[in-house]
CSV table of C-alpha atoms in Angstrom, one decimal:
chain,number,residue,atom,x,y,z
A,1146,UNK,CA,-41.6,67.0,15.8
A,1147,UNK,CA,-38.3,68.1,14.2
A,1148,UNK,CA,-38.9,70.8,11.6
A,1149,UNK,CA,-36.5,72.7,9.3
A,1150,UNK,CA,-37.7,76.0,7.9
A,1151,UNK,CA,-35.8,77.5,5.0
A,1152,UNK,CA,-36.3,81.3,5.0
A,1153,UNK,CA,-36.3,83.6,8.0
A,1154,UNK,CA,-38.4,86.4,6.5
A,1155,UNK,CA,-41.9,87.4,7.9
A,1156,UNK,CA,-43.5,84.1,6.9
A,1157,UNK,CA,-40.7,81.9,8.1
A,1158,UNK,CA,-40.5,83.8,11.3
A,1159,UNK,CA,-44.3,83.5,11.9
A,1160,UNK,CA,-44.2,79.7,11.3
A,1161,UNK,CA,-41.1,79.3,13.5
A,1162,UNK,CA,-42.8,81.3,16.2
A,1163,UNK,CA,-46.0,79.1,16.2
A,1164,UNK,CA,-44.1,75.8,16.1
A,1165,UNK,CA,-41.6,76.7,18.7
A,1166,UNK,CA,-44.4,77.8,21.1
A,1167,UNK,CA,-45.7,74.3,20.8
A,1168,UNK,CA,-42.4,72.7,21.9
A,1169,UNK,CA,-41.4,71.5,18.4
A,1170,UNK,CA,-37.7,71.2,17.6
A,1171,UNK,CA,-37.3,74.0,15.0
A,1172,UNK,CA,-34.2,74.8,12.9
A,1173,UNK,CA,-34.2,77.9,10.6
A,1174,UNK,CA,-31.9,78.4,7.6
A,1175,UNK,CA,-31.3,81.8,5.8
A,1176,UNK,CA,-28.5,83.4,3.9
A,1177,UNK,CA,-29.0,86.6,6.0
A,1178,UNK,CA,-26.9,86.6,9.2
A,1179,UNK,CA,-29.0,89.4,10.6
A,1180,UNK,CA,-32.3,87.6,10.1
A,1181,UNK,CA,-30.9,84.4,11.7
A,1182,UNK,CA,-29.5,86.5,14.6
A,1183,UNK,CA,-32.9,88.1,15.2
A,1184,UNK,CA,-34.9,84.9,15.1
A,1185,UNK,CA,-32.5,83.0,17.4
A,1186,UNK,CA,-32.5,85.9,19.9
A,1187,UNK,CA,-36.3,86.2,20.1
A,1188,UNK,CA,-37.5,82.6,19.6
A,1189,UNK,CA,-36.5,79.2,21.0
A,1190,UNK,CA,-35.1,77.9,17.7
A,1191,UNK,CA,-31.7,77.0,16.2
A,1192,UNK,CA,-30.4,79.1,13.3
A,1193,UNK,CA,-28.0,78.4,10.5
A,1194,UNK,CA,-26.6,80.9,8.1
A,1195,UNK,CA,-26.4,79.4,4.6
A,1196,UNK,CA,-28.3,78.4,1.5
A,1197,UNK,CA,-31.4,76.4,2.2
A,1198,UNK,CA,-30.9,74.1,-0.8
A,1199,UNK,CA,-27.3,73.2,-0.1
A,1200,UNK,CA,-26.9,69.6,1.2
A,1201,UNK,CA,-24.1,70.6,3.7
A,1202,UNK,CA,-26.3,73.3,5.2
A,1203,UNK,CA,-29.3,71.0,5.5
A,1204,UNK,CA,-27.1,68.4,7.1
A,1205,UNK,CA,-25.9,70.9,9.8
A,1206,UNK,CA,-29.6,71.7,10.5
A,1207,UNK,CA,-30.3,68.0,11.2
A,1208,UNK,CA,-32.1,67.0,8.0
A,1209,UNK,CA,-31.3,63.4,8.5
A,1210,UNK,CA,-33.6,63.4,11.6
A,1211,UNK,CA,-36.2,65.9,10.4
A,1212,UNK,CA,-39.9,65.1,10.1
A,1213,UNK,CA,-40.7,68.0,7.9
A,1214,UNK,CA,-39.1,70.7,5.8
A,1215,UNK,CA,-40.9,74.0,5.1
A,1216,UNK,CA,-39.3,76.0,2.3
A,1217,UNK,CA,-40.6,79.6,2.3
A,1218,UNK,CA,-37.7,81.7,0.9
A,1219,UNK,CA,-38.5,84.5,-1.6
A,1220,UNK,CA,-37.4,82.3,-4.5
A,1221,UNK,CA,-39.5,79.4,-5.9
A,1222,UNK,CA,-36.5,77.6,-7.3
A,1223,UNK,CA,-34.7,77.6,-4.0
A,1224,UNK,CA,-37.8,76.2,-2.3
A,1225,UNK,CA,-38.2,73.5,-4.9
A,1226,UNK,CA,-34.6,72.4,-4.8
A,1227,UNK,CA,-34.5,72.4,-1.0
A,1228,UNK,CA,-37.4,70.0,-1.0
A,1229,UNK,CA,-35.8,67.8,-3.6
A,1230,UNK,CA,-32.5,67.6,-1.8
A,1231,UNK,CA,-34.3,66.9,1.5
A,1232,UNK,CA,-36.1,64.0,-0.2
A,1233,UNK,CA,-33.2,62.6,-2.2
A,1234,UNK,CA,-30.4,62.8,0.3
A,1235,UNK,CA,-32.1,62.9,3.7
A,1236,UNK,CA,-35.5,61.1,3.1
A,1237,UNK,CA,-37.5,63.9,4.9
A,1238,UNK,CA,-41.1,62.5,5.1
A,1239,UNK,CA,-43.0,65.8,4.6
A,1240,UNK,CA,-42.0,68.6,2.3
A,1241,UNK,CA,-43.8,71.9,2.0
A,1242,UNK,CA,-42.9,74.7,-0.5
A,1243,UNK,CA,-44.1,78.1,-1.1
A,1244,UNK,CA,-44.5,78.6,-4.9
A,1245,UNK,CA,-45.4,82.1,-6.0
A,1246,UNK,CA,-45.0,81.9,-9.8
A,1247,UNK,CA,-48.3,80.8,-11.4
A,1248,UNK,CA,-46.5,79.2,-14.3
A,1249,UNK,CA,-45.5,76.3,-12.1
A,1250,UNK,CA,-49.1,75.8,-11.0
A,1251,UNK,CA,-50.9,75.6,-14.3
A,1252,UNK,CA,-53.3,72.6,-14.5
A,1253,UNK,CA,-51.4,71.1,-17.5
A,1254,UNK,CA,-48.3,70.8,-15.3
A,1255,UNK,CA,-50.1,69.2,-12.4
A,1256,UNK,CA,-47.7,66.2,-12.4
A,1257,UNK,CA,-44.7,68.4,-11.7
A,1258,UNK,CA,-44.9,68.2,-7.9
A,1259,UNK,CA,-45.2,64.4,-7.6
A,1260,UNK,CA,-43.0,61.9,-5.9
A,1261,UNK,CA,-41.7,60.6,-9.3
A,1262,UNK,CA,-40.8,64.1,-10.5
A,1263,UNK,CA,-40.3,66.8,-7.9
A,1264,UNK,CA,-41.3,65.3,-4.5
A,1265,UNK,CA,-43.1,68.2,-2.8
A,1266,UNK,CA,-46.1,67.1,-0.7
A,1267,UNK,CA,-47.7,70.5,-0.3
A,1268,UNK,CA,-47.4,73.6,-2.5
A,1269,UNK,CA,-48.6,76.8,-1.1
A,1270,UNK,CA,-49.4,79.7,-3.4
A,1271,UNK,CA,-49.8,82.8,-1.2
A,1272,UNK,CA,-51.2,84.9,-4.0
A,1273,UNK,CA,-54.0,82.5,-4.7
A,1274,UNK,CA,-54.7,81.9,-1.1
A,1275,UNK,CA,-54.9,85.6,-0.4
A,1276,UNK,CA,-56.9,86.3,-3.5
A,1277,UNK,CA,-59.5,83.8,-2.4
A,1278,UNK,CA,-59.6,85.5,1.0
A,1279,UNK,CA,-60.1,88.9,-0.6
A,1280,UNK,CA,-63.0,87.5,-2.7
A,1281,UNK,CA,-64.7,86.0,0.3
A,1282,UNK,CA,-64.4,89.3,2.2
A,1283,UNK,CA,-65.9,91.1,-0.9
A,1284,UNK,CA,-68.7,88.7,-1.1
A,1285,UNK,CA,-69.7,89.1,2.6
A,1286,UNK,CA,-69.4,92.8,3.5
A,1287,UNK,CA,-69.8,93.3,7.3
A,1288,UNK,CA,-67.7,90.3,8.2
A,1289,UNK,CA,-64.3,91.0,9.7
A,1290,UNK,CA,-63.0,87.6,8.7
A,1291,UNK,CA,-64.3,84.6,6.7
A,1292,UNK,CA,-62.8,81.1,6.3
A,1293,UNK,CA,-64.4,78.1,4.7
A,1294,UNK,CA,-64.5,74.4,5.7
A,1295,UNK,CA,-66.0,71.1,4.7
A,1296,UNK,CA,-65.8,71.7,0.9
A,1297,UNK,CA,-67.2,75.2,1.3
A,1298,UNK,CA,-70.4,74.0,3.1
A,1299,UNK,CA,-69.4,75.5,6.5
A,1300,UNK,CA,-67.8,78.9,7.2
A,1301,UNK,CA,-66.3,80.7,10.1
A,1302,UNK,CA,-67.4,84.3,10.2
A,1303,UNK,CA,-66.0,87.0,12.6
A,1304,UNK,CA,-68.6,89.6,13.2
A,1305,UNK,CA,-68.3,92.8,15.2
A,1306,UNK,CA,-71.1,93.7,17.5
A,1307,UNK,CA,-71.9,97.4,16.9
A,1308,UNK,CA,-74.1,99.8,18.9
A,1309,UNK,CA,-77.2,98.7,16.8
A,1310,UNK,CA,-76.5,95.0,17.1
A,1311,UNK,CA,-79.9,93.3,17.9
A,1312,UNK,CA,-78.5,90.3,19.7
A,1313,UNK,CA,-76.4,92.0,22.4
A,1314,UNK,CA,-77.2,91.3,26.0
A,1315,UNK,CA,-79.0,88.1,25.0
A,1316,UNK,CA,-77.9,84.7,26.4
A,1317,UNK,CA,-76.6,82.6,23.5
A,1318,UNK,CA,-78.9,79.7,24.4
A,1319,UNK,CA,-81.8,82.0,24.0
A,1320,UNK,CA,-80.6,82.9,20.5
A,1321,UNK,CA,-80.8,79.2,19.6
A,1322,UNK,CA,-84.4,79.1,20.8
A,1323,UNK,CA,-85.3,82.2,18.9
A,1324,UNK,CA,-83.8,81.1,15.6
A,1325,UNK,CA,-84.0,77.2,15.7
A,1326,UNK,CA,-83.6,76.9,11.9
A,1327,UNK,CA,-80.5,79.1,11.7
A,1328,UNK,CA,-77.4,76.9,11.2
A,1329,UNK,CA,-75.0,79.1,13.2
A,1330,UNK,CA,-73.2,78.7,16.5
A,1331,UNK,CA,-71.3,81.5,18.3
A,1332,UNK,CA,-68.1,79.7,19.5
A,1333,UNK,CA,-65.9,82.5,20.8
A,1334,UNK,CA,-65.6,86.2,21.6
A,1335,UNK,CA,-62.7,88.6,21.4
A,1336,UNK,CA,-63.4,91.3,24.1
A,1337,UNK,CA,-61.1,94.0,25.5
A,1338,UNK,CA,-58.0,92.3,24.1
A,1339,UNK,CA,-58.8,88.8,25.3
A,1340,UNK,CA,-60.2,85.8,23.4
A,1341,UNK,CA,-62.3,83.2,25.2
A,1342,UNK,CA,-64.5,80.3,24.2
A,1343,UNK,CA,-68.1,81.0,25.1
A,1344,UNK,CA,-70.7,79.0,27.0
A,1345,UNK,CA,-74.4,78.9,26.3
A,1346,UNK,CA,-75.1,81.2,29.3
A,1347,UNK,CA,-72.7,84.0,28.0
A,1348,UNK,CA,-74.0,87.2,26.4
A,1349,UNK,CA,-72.6,89.4,23.6
A,1350,UNK,CA,-71.7,93.0,24.4
A,1351,UNK,CA,-71.2,96.0,22.2
A,1352,UNK,CA,-67.7,96.0,20.8
A,1353,UNK,CA,-67.3,92.2,20.9
A,1354,UNK,CA,-65.9,90.4,17.9
A,1355,UNK,CA,-67.9,87.2,17.7
A,1356,UNK,CA,-66.6,84.1,16.0
A,1357,UNK,CA,-69.5,82.2,14.4
A,1358,UNK,CA,-69.4,78.8,12.7
A,1359,UNK,CA,-72.3,78.4,10.3
A,1360,UNK,CA,-73.6,76.8,7.2
A,1361,UNK,CA,-72.3,78.7,4.2
A,1362,UNK,CA,-75.8,79.5,2.9
A,1363,UNK,CA,-76.7,81.1,6.2
A,1364,UNK,CA,-73.8,83.6,6.3
A,1365,UNK,CA,-75.9,86.6,5.0
A,1366,UNK,CA,-78.7,85.8,7.4
A,1367,UNK,CA,-76.3,85.5,10.3
A,1368,UNK,CA,-74.7,88.9,9.4
A,1369,UNK,CA,-78.2,90.4,9.3
A,1370,UNK,CA,-79.0,89.0,12.7
A,1371,UNK,CA,-76.0,90.9,14.0
A,1372,UNK,CA,-77.2,94.1,12.4
A,1373,UNK,CA,-74.8,94.0,9.4
A,1374,UNK,CA,-76.9,94.6,6.3
A,1375,UNK,CA,-74.1,96.0,4.1
A,1376,UNK,CA,-74.6,95.5,0.4
A,1377,UNK,CA,-72.0,93.8,-1.8
A,1378,UNK,CA,-69.9,96.2,-3.7
A,1379,UNK,CA,-71.1,97.0,-7.3
A,1380,UNK,CA,-68.3,99.4,-8.0
A,1381,UNK,CA,-64.8,98.3,-7.1
A,1382,UNK,CA,-61.4,99.9,-7.4
A,1383,UNK,CA,-58.3,97.7,-7.1
A,1384,UNK,CA,-54.9,99.3,-6.4
A,1385,UNK,CA,-52.2,96.9,-7.7
A,1386,UNK,CA,-52.4,94.7,-10.8
A,1387,UNK,CA,-50.0,92.0,-9.5
A,1388,UNK,CA,-50.8,88.4,-9.0
A,1389,UNK,CA,-53.3,89.0,-6.3
A,1390,UNK,CA,-55.0,92.0,-7.9
A,1391,UNK,CA,-55.2,90.2,-11.2
A,1392,UNK,CA,-56.6,87.0,-9.7
A,1393,UNK,CA,-59.3,89.0,-7.9
A,1394,UNK,CA,-60.2,91.0,-11.0
A,1395,UNK,CA,-60.2,88.0,-13.3
A,1396,UNK,CA,-62.5,86.0,-11.0
A,1397,UNK,CA,-64.9,88.9,-10.7
A,1398,UNK,CA,-64.7,89.5,-14.4
A,1399,UNK,CA,-65.7,85.8,-15.1
A,1400,UNK,CA,-68.3,85.3,-12.4
A,1401,UNK,CA,-69.8,88.8,-11.8
A,1402,UNK,CA,-69.6,90.7,-15.1
A,1403,UNK,CA,-72.1,93.3,-13.8
A,1404,UNK,CA,-69.7,94.4,-11.1
A,1405,UNK,CA,-67.7,97.4,-12.4
A,1406,UNK,CA,-64.0,97.0,-11.7
A,1407,UNK,CA,-61.2,99.5,-12.2
A,1408,UNK,CA,-57.5,98.6,-11.6
A,1409,UNK,CA,-54.7,101.1,-10.9
A,1410,UNK,CA,-51.3,99.6,-11.8
A,1411,UNK,CA,-48.0,101.5,-11.5
A,1412,UNK,CA,-46.0,99.4,-14.1
A,1413,UNK,CA,-46.9,100.3,-17.6
A,1414,UNK,CA,-46.1,96.9,-19.2
A,1415,UNK,CA,-48.0,95.1,-16.4
A,1416,UNK,CA,-51.0,97.4,-16.9
A,1417,UNK,CA,-51.1,96.6,-20.6
A,1418,UNK,CA,-50.8,92.9,-20.0
A,1419,UNK,CA,-53.6,92.8,-17.4
A,1420,UNK,CA,-55.8,95.0,-19.6
A,1421,UNK,CA,-55.4,92.6,-22.5
A,1422,UNK,CA,-56.4,89.6,-20.3
A,1423,UNK,CA,-59.6,91.1,-18.8
A,1424,UNK,CA,-62.8,91.6,-20.7
A,1425,UNK,CA,-64.8,94.0,-18.6
A,1426,UNK,CA,-62.3,95.6,-16.1
A,1427,UNK,CA,-60.7,99.0,-16.9
A,1428,UNK,CA,-57.0,99.3,-16.2
A,1429,UNK,CA,-55.4,102.7,-15.4
A,1430,UNK,CA,-51.6,103.2,-15.5
A,1431,UNK,CA,-50.4,105.3,-12.6
A,1432,UNK,CA,-49.9,105.6,-8.8
A,1433,UNK,CA,-52.6,104.7,-6.4
A,1434,UNK,CA,-51.3,107.7,-4.3
A,1435,UNK,CA,-52.0,110.1,-7.2
A,1436,UNK,CA,-55.3,111.9,-6.4
A,1437,UNK,CA,-55.9,112.6,-10.2
A,1438,UNK,CA,-55.6,108.9,-10.9
A,1439,UNK,CA,-58.0,108.1,-8.1
A,1440,UNK,CA,-60.5,110.6,-9.5
A,1441,UNK,CA,-60.1,109.1,-13.0
A,1442,UNK,CA,-61.0,105.8,-11.4
A,1443,UNK,CA,-64.2,107.5,-10.1
A,1444,UNK,CA,-63.2,106.7,-6.6
A,1445,UNK,CA,-65.8,109.1,-5.2
A,1446,UNK,CA,-68.5,106.7,-6.6
A,1447,UNK,CA,-66.8,103.5,-5.6
A,1448,UNK,CA,-68.3,101.1,-3.0
A,1449,UNK,CA,-65.0,99.6,-2.1
A,1450,UNK,CA,-61.3,100.3,-2.6
A,1451,UNK,CA,-59.1,97.2,-2.3
A,1452,UNK,CA,-55.3,98.0,-2.0
A,1453,UNK,CA,-53.2,95.0,-3.0
A,1454,UNK,CA,-49.8,96.4,-3.9
A,1455,UNK,CA,-46.5,95.0,-2.6
A,1456,UNK,CA,-46.1,98.1,-0.3
A,1457,UNK,CA,-47.9,98.3,3.0
A,1458,UNK,CA,-47.4,102.1,3.0
A,1459,UNK,CA,-49.0,102.5,-0.4
A,1460,UNK,CA,-51.9,100.3,0.6
A,1461,UNK,CA,-52.6,102.2,3.9
A,1462,UNK,CA,-52.2,105.6,2.4
A,1463,UNK,CA,-54.2,105.0,-0.9
A,1464,UNK,CA,-57.1,103.5,1.1
A,1465,UNK,CA,-57.1,106.4,3.5
A,1466,UNK,CA,-57.1,108.8,0.5
A,1467,UNK,CA,-59.9,106.9,-1.2
A,1468,UNK,CA,-62.1,107.2,1.9
A,1469,UNK,CA,-61.4,110.9,2.1
A,1470,UNK,CA,-62.4,111.3,-1.5
A,1471,UNK,CA,-65.7,109.6,-1.0
A,1472,UNK,CA,-65.2,105.9,-1.4
A,1473,UNK,CA,-67.6,104.0,0.9
A,1474,UNK,CA,-65.3,101.3,2.2
A,1475,UNK,CA,-61.6,100.3,2.2
A,1476,UNK,CA,-59.8,96.9,2.4
A,1477,UNK,CA,-56.0,96.6,2.4
A,1478,UNK,CA,-53.3,94.0,2.3
A,1479,UNK,CA,-50.8,94.4,5.2
A,1480,UNK,CA,-47.6,92.3,5.7
A,1481,UNK,CA,-46.2,94.2,8.7
A,1482,UNK,CA,-48.3,93.5,11.8
A,1483,UNK,CA,-47.3,96.9,13.3
A,1484,UNK,CA,-49.6,98.5,10.8
A,1485,UNK,CA,-52.6,96.5,11.7
A,1486,UNK,CA,-53.6,98.6,14.8
A,1487,UNK,CA,-53.3,101.7,12.7
A,1488,UNK,CA,-56.1,100.8,10.2
A,1489,UNK,CA,-59.1,101.5,12.4
A,1490,UNK,CA,-57.9,104.9,13.6
A,1491,UNK,CA,-57.6,106.2,10.0
A,1492,UNK,CA,-60.9,104.8,8.8
A,1493,UNK,CA,-59.8,101.7,7.0
A,1494,UNK,CA,-62.6,99.0,7.3
A,1495,UNK,CA,-60.7,95.8,6.9
A,1496,UNK,CA,-57.2,94.3,6.3
A,1497,UNK,CA,-55.8,91.0,5.3
A,1498,UNK,CA,-52.5,89.6,6.5
A,1499,UNK,CA,-51.0,87.2,3.9
A,1500,UNK,CA,-48.6,85.8,6.4
A,1501,UNK,CA,-51.5,84.6,8.5
A,1502,UNK,CA,-53.1,82.9,5.5
A,1503,UNK,CA,-49.8,81.1,4.7
A,1504,UNK,CA,-49.2,80.0,8.3
A,1505,UNK,CA,-52.7,78.6,8.5
A,1506,UNK,CA,-52.1,76.4,5.5
A,1507,UNK,CA,-48.8,75.1,7.0
A,1508,UNK,CA,-50.4,74.4,10.3
A,1509,UNK,CA,-52.9,72.1,8.6
A,1510,UNK,CA,-50.1,69.7,7.8
A,1511,UNK,CA,-48.3,70.1,11.1
A,1512,UNK,CA,-51.3,69.1,13.2
A,1513,UNK,CA,-51.5,65.5,14.2
A,1514,UNK,CA,-54.6,63.4,13.7
A,1515,UNK,CA,-57.2,63.5,11.0
A,1516,UNK,CA,-57.0,67.3,10.6
A,1517,UNK,CA,-58.4,68.4,7.2
A,1518,UNK,CA,-58.1,72.2,7.6
A,1519,UNK,CA,-56.8,74.9,10.0
A,1520,UNK,CA,-57.4,78.6,10.2
A,1521,UNK,CA,-55.5,80.7,12.8
A,1522,UNK,CA,-57.1,83.7,14.3
A,1523,UNK,CA,-56.0,86.6,16.6
A,1524,UNK,CA,-52.3,86.1,15.8
A,1525,UNK,CA,-52.4,82.5,16.7
A,1526,UNK,CA,-54.3,82.7,20.0
A,1527,UNK,CA,-56.8,80.2,18.6
A,1528,UNK,CA,-57.6,78.1,15.6
A,1529,UNK,CA,-60.7,77.0,13.7
A,1530,UNK,CA,-60.1,73.3,12.9
A,1531,UNK,CA,-61.9,70.8,10.7
A,1532,UNK,CA,-61.2,67.3,11.8
A,1533,UNK,CA,-62.6,63.9,10.7
A,1534,UNK,CA,-64.0,61.7,13.5
A,1535,UNK,CA,-62.6,58.1,13.6
A,1536,UNK,CA,-64.1,55.1,15.1
A,1537,UNK,CA,-61.7,55.2,18.0
A,1538,UNK,CA,-62.3,58.9,18.8
A,1539,UNK,CA,-63.7,59.5,22.4
A,1540,UNK,CA,-66.2,61.9,20.8
A,1541,UNK,CA,-68.0,59.2,18.7
A,1542,UNK,CA,-71.3,57.8,19.9
A,1543,UNK,CA,-71.9,59.8,23.0
A,1544,UNK,CA,-74.4,62.7,23.3
A,1545,UNK,CA,-72.8,66.1,23.6
A,1546,UNK,CA,-74.2,66.7,27.0
A,1547,UNK,CA,-72.2,63.7,28.3
A,1548,UNK,CA,-68.9,64.7,26.7
A,1549,UNK,CA,-66.2,66.1,28.9
A,1550,UNK,CA,-64.7,68.6,26.5
A,1551,UNK,CA,-61.6,70.5,27.5
A,1552,UNK,CA,-61.8,74.2,28.3
A,1553,UNK,CA,-60.9,76.3,25.3
A,1554,UNK,CA,-62.8,74.1,22.8
A,1555,UNK,CA,-66.3,74.5,21.3
A,1556,UNK,CA,-67.8,72.5,18.5
A,1557,UNK,CA,-69.6,74.8,15.9
A,1558,UNK,CA,-70.9,72.5,13.2
A,1559,UNK,CA,-70.8,68.9,11.9
A,1560,UNK,CA,-70.8,67.9,8.2
A,1561,UNK,CA,-72.4,64.5,7.6
A,1562,UNK,CA,-73.3,62.9,4.3
A,1563,UNK,CA,-73.7,66.3,2.6
A,1564,UNK,CA,-75.7,67.8,5.4
A,1565,UNK,CA,-74.6,70.5,7.9
A,1566,UNK,CA,-75.8,69.9,11.5
A,1567,UNK,CA,-75.8,72.4,14.3
A,1568,UNK,CA,-74.9,70.5,17.5
A,1569,UNK,CA,-77.0,70.5,20.6
A,1570,UNK,CA,-77.0,68.4,23.8
A,1571,UNK,CA,-78.5,65.4,22.2
A,1572,UNK,CA,-76.2,65.3,19.1
A,1573,UNK,CA,-73.9,62.3,18.7
A,1574,UNK,CA,-70.9,62.4,16.5
A,1575,UNK,CA,-70.6,59.5,14.1
A,1576,UNK,CA,-67.6,57.9,12.4
A,1577,UNK,CA,-66.4,59.9,9.4
A,1578,UNK,CA,-68.2,63.0,10.5
A,1579,UNK,CA,-66.3,66.2,9.7
A,1580,UNK,CA,-66.3,68.3,12.8
A,1581,UNK,CA,-65.6,72.1,12.7
A,1582,UNK,CA,-64.5,73.5,16.1
A,1583,UNK,CA,-63.0,76.6,17.6
A,1584,UNK,CA,-59.9,75.8,19.8
A,1585,UNK,CA,-57.6,78.1,21.9
A,1586,UNK,CA,-53.9,77.5,21.5
A,1587,UNK,CA,-53.8,75.8,25.0
A,1588,UNK,CA,-56.3,73.1,23.9
A,1589,UNK,CA,-54.9,72.2,20.5
A,1590,UNK,CA,-53.0,69.2,21.9
A,1591,UNK,CA,-56.3,67.8,23.3
A,1592,UNK,CA,-58.0,68.2,20.0
A,1593,UNK,CA,-55.1,66.4,18.2
A,1594,UNK,CA,-55.6,63.4,20.6
A,1595,UNK,CA,-59.3,63.3,20.1
A,1596,UNK,CA,-58.9,62.9,16.3
A,1597,UNK,CA,-55.7,60.9,16.3
A,1598,UNK,CA,-55.5,57.5,14.7
A,1599,UNK,CA,-55.4,55.0,17.5
A,1600,UNK,CA,-53.4,51.7,17.3
A,1601,UNK,CA,-56.8,50.0,17.9
A,1602,UNK,CA,-58.0,51.4,14.6
A,1603,UNK,CA,-55.8,48.9,12.8
């Protein structure tokens, strides 16, 4: 596949890294010569210095032969025009744009990004995607990561096995026998820096990070089975009243009015605006690094501090200060991967990488076959994929015990006619089933082939 990426920042670099690793023909455009120099020196991609929306620059990058353009510059308008030019002049089939301003995404303007108006096939709003991720993490304390599939009927939950985890040193097949009505399947383990797909004879060890695919309504029970009984936060402090912080606060304000939310925002005008739009939350104007402001927010009584400012340094330091002042738990937004390994050592309980969230949304549309959703884990070492089974798929009609599945792949759940099924040896996949599976990077091509539309289908 030939792909043009407009924007060589952190998100553009991450997308280029993933696609080039999979032997795609990738060209990257950016106005910054230093960013282009860095990306071409470290990745197997072509780089072009220029404006991503200019026709001559797109032509140099090979837009006339491109299968896809992914516009992820810092500016919505450049991303939108780049897609328009790619469509009108070069007839690029698939156009993806990152749109950050919420004014473009209001329901009353839903026709804006249509083929007759502005032909963008997929719009990605990082703030909304990250906001939803934050809310899922708040809803399920004890989970290191949560992603949803099959119209929110199935979830992937990453769970750390602590010293008191009741299920360590127990073969996974025995867990299925002990809890036959639990719709949950352990699909993979991250252990000692290595990720591997499990077999039924494997056991969990203390320190493992287990990737479990389960029915959404069984998440809390699954967490409890692993020894995580943490209660959902009743008192919440949010550092940062920007698009993400406001989205999180507004959603909680509307759906969980009993949860006490306080927001710390450094910009006075923004603080006033957010305060006017929220009914129950309290907004404080000041710095999240100011101990007096944190005390005014009653940080010592808070269950959770969520740091969502635009600065990684402020997020890290404010969450660390909050924990020192008595806050029970901390969650932060981190853009720079180099900070991620620092979080555990200074007592921060969880982090969210917005770049990873955006990359996962892009990969959903890069994958071949009937792929409905993709979520990347462990910096792209594996993906959780939701795919629709077609009549011509080699998986259809045969019991699981007879399937010759590739190494690096494990099916976690099946969604059929509104019902979630946990697969066992006798399970047979039917046409139109939605299959949620864990796949290592090396096995992704095999999965694409399994769910690809065959010529026989027509």
